[in-house]
C-alpha cells in the first residue's frame, strides 16, 4: 500500500474483486470526511457530515486524522455485504450481529460511518459526544452515528451488536 501511495495510486477498498465499486459506496484507502467527490462521503446526511467535519478539524489539532473506511452505501452494496457476512459467519442470525439489511442499515440511509485508524476511534470515544457522534455497538468500535442529544446528555448506552438494536427489526 505504501508503494501505491508513493506512486500516486489510490487503492479502492472493496471486499473482493467482484464487489460493487465507488459509485455504490466503496471507498479508496485514505478517504477522509472532507472528500466531497466520494459518494460514500457526499451522500452522508448533511448534519451528520457537518458534525464529523467539525470533530475531524478539532482532532487534527491533536495530531489525529479521521479516515472513512465506510460511509454511505447503496442498497445493492449493503445486500452484497450481508450475503458475504452470511457466508463468513455461517448463518443469517450470526451475520446480523455484524451487517444490517439494506432496509434497516444506517449506512444506506447516510447516517453511519466507520472511522479509522484506532487513534481516531480513541479520540472519538473521548470527545465524540460533544459533537453528537456516538459509537452505537459494543462489537463495532469503528461505527459512529449522529445522536444530537449526546451534546447535552452524553451518548446513549450501546447495544451489544446490531442484532440487539430495535431499528434492525423492521
XYZ file of C-alpha atoms in Angstrom:
170
model
C 0.000 0.000 0.000
C 2.838 2.431 0.804
C 4.314 1.856 -2.650
C 0.973 2.564 -4.305
C 0.616 5.817 -2.360
C 4.185 6.823 -3.212
C 3.383 6.300 -6.897
C 0.202 8.361 -6.592
C -2.235 5.456 -6.913
C -5.419 5.290 -4.887
C -6.444 1.833 -3.753
C -10.163 1.104 -3.701
C -11.201 -0.693 -0.507
C -13.639 -3.394 -1.583
C -14.311 -6.811 -0.057
C -13.254 -8.757 -3.179
C -12.530 -8.192 -6.893
C -16.181 -8.663 -7.963
C -17.503 -6.155 -5.436
C -19.515 -3.097 -6.344
C -17.339 -0.015 -6.633
C -17.104 3.595 -5.578
C -20.488 4.636 -7.004
C -22.118 2.170 -4.597
C -20.178 3.314 -1.539
C -16.789 1.585 -1.665
C -14.028 3.965 -0.579
C -10.428 4.494 -1.531
C -7.841 3.839 1.148
C -7.202 7.154 2.895
C -10.630 8.686 2.201
C -11.473 11.457 4.668
C -14.657 13.217 5.759
C -13.573 16.108 3.514
C -13.597 14.084 0.250
C -16.749 15.538 -1.325
C -16.156 13.704 -4.618
C -16.521 10.296 -2.972
C -20.151 9.086 -2.867
C -19.612 7.332 0.491
C -18.911 10.797 1.963
C -21.005 13.052 -0.286
C -24.186 11.029 0.359
C -23.976 11.224 4.152
C -26.708 13.144 5.963
C -25.616 16.829 5.916
C -25.982 17.354 9.696
C -24.025 14.167 10.363
C -21.302 15.128 7.886
C -21.051 18.585 9.451
C -20.542 17.078 12.905
C -17.929 14.672 11.528
C -16.042 17.507 9.850
C -16.062 19.678 12.990
C -14.755 16.739 15.022
C -12.119 15.904 12.385
C -10.883 19.510 12.350
C -10.533 19.522 16.132
C -8.913 16.078 16.177
C -6.388 17.255 13.574
C -5.330 19.906 16.081
C -4.415 16.997 18.364
C -2.498 15.292 15.555
C -5.295 12.785 14.821
C -6.591 12.131 11.299
C -10.000 10.578 10.607
C -10.178 8.014 7.795
C -13.526 6.886 6.411
C -13.411 3.121 5.996
C -17.085 3.068 5.067
C -19.866 5.635 4.935
C -22.969 5.809 2.777
C -23.676 2.570 0.884
C -26.147 1.771 -1.873
C -28.777 -0.865 -1.098
C -27.064 -3.197 -3.592
C -23.716 -2.807 -1.820
C -25.337 -3.387 1.584
C -27.058 -6.520 0.252
C -23.725 -7.765 -1.056
C -22.057 -7.179 2.322
C -24.868 -9.070 4.043
C -24.559 -12.037 1.667
C -20.801 -12.133 2.311
C -21.391 -11.976 6.067
C -23.774 -14.942 5.905
C -21.082 -16.966 4.132
C -18.382 -15.807 6.561
C -20.397 -16.323 9.765
C -22.383 -19.387 8.670
C -25.928 -18.142 9.220
C -28.196 -15.147 8.806
C -28.529 -14.925 12.596
C -24.760 -14.635 13.132
C -24.348 -12.297 10.164
C -26.964 -9.965 11.709
C -24.526 -9.332 14.568
C -22.294 -7.512 12.051
C -24.270 -6.420 8.993
C -27.775 -4.954 8.691
C -30.192 -5.415 5.828
C -30.398 -2.675 3.223
C -33.822 -1.747 4.614
C -32.510 -1.159 8.144
C -28.902 -0.068 7.608
C -27.919 3.365 8.872
C -25.173 3.301 6.214
C -27.752 3.077 3.412
C -29.666 5.973 4.990
C -26.468 8.071 5.083
C -26.409 8.111 8.872
C -23.411 5.940 9.748
C -19.689 5.961 9.188
C -16.926 3.520 10.036
C -13.902 5.501 11.215
C -10.254 4.561 11.450
C -7.476 4.337 12.414
C -7.620 3.220 16.071
C -6.278 6.607 17.248
C -9.236 8.364 15.603
C -11.683 5.961 17.231
C -9.998 6.522 20.599
C -10.293 10.292 20.115
C -13.987 9.962 19.221
C -14.671 7.722 22.215
C -13.451 10.547 24.460
C -14.674 13.623 22.543
C -17.388 12.400 20.148
C -20.389 13.103 22.384
C -19.511 16.803 22.286
C -20.268 16.693 18.551
C -23.219 14.321 18.870
C -21.124 11.459 17.478
C -21.647 8.169 19.272
C -20.456 4.611 18.995
C -23.643 2.565 18.728
C -22.489 -1.058 19.026
C -20.097 -2.573 21.554
C -18.767 -5.017 18.964
C -18.107 -2.300 16.354
C -15.788 0.349 17.835
C -15.431 1.888 14.366
C -19.176 2.520 13.763
C -20.442 6.025 14.614
C -23.806 7.689 14.165
C -25.198 11.137 14.957
C -27.095 11.479 18.233
C -27.674 15.250 18.643
C -28.899 14.856 22.240
C -25.470 13.475 23.164
C -24.073 17.011 23.138
C -26.046 17.682 26.334
C -26.824 14.218 27.713
C -23.853 12.132 26.573
C -24.080 9.120 24.310
C -26.818 6.575 24.996
C -25.884 3.079 26.169
C -24.509 0.929 23.367
C -26.204 -2.162 22.021
C -24.073 -5.318 22.281
C -24.314 -5.690 18.478
C -26.671 -4.694 15.641
C -28.936 -7.697 16.210
C -29.929 -6.136 19.558
C -30.813 -2.755 18.023
C -34.633 -2.353 17.757
C -34.172 -0.409 14.498
C -32.953 -3.631 12.878
C -36.279 -5.412 13.456
C -38.373 -3.525 10.920
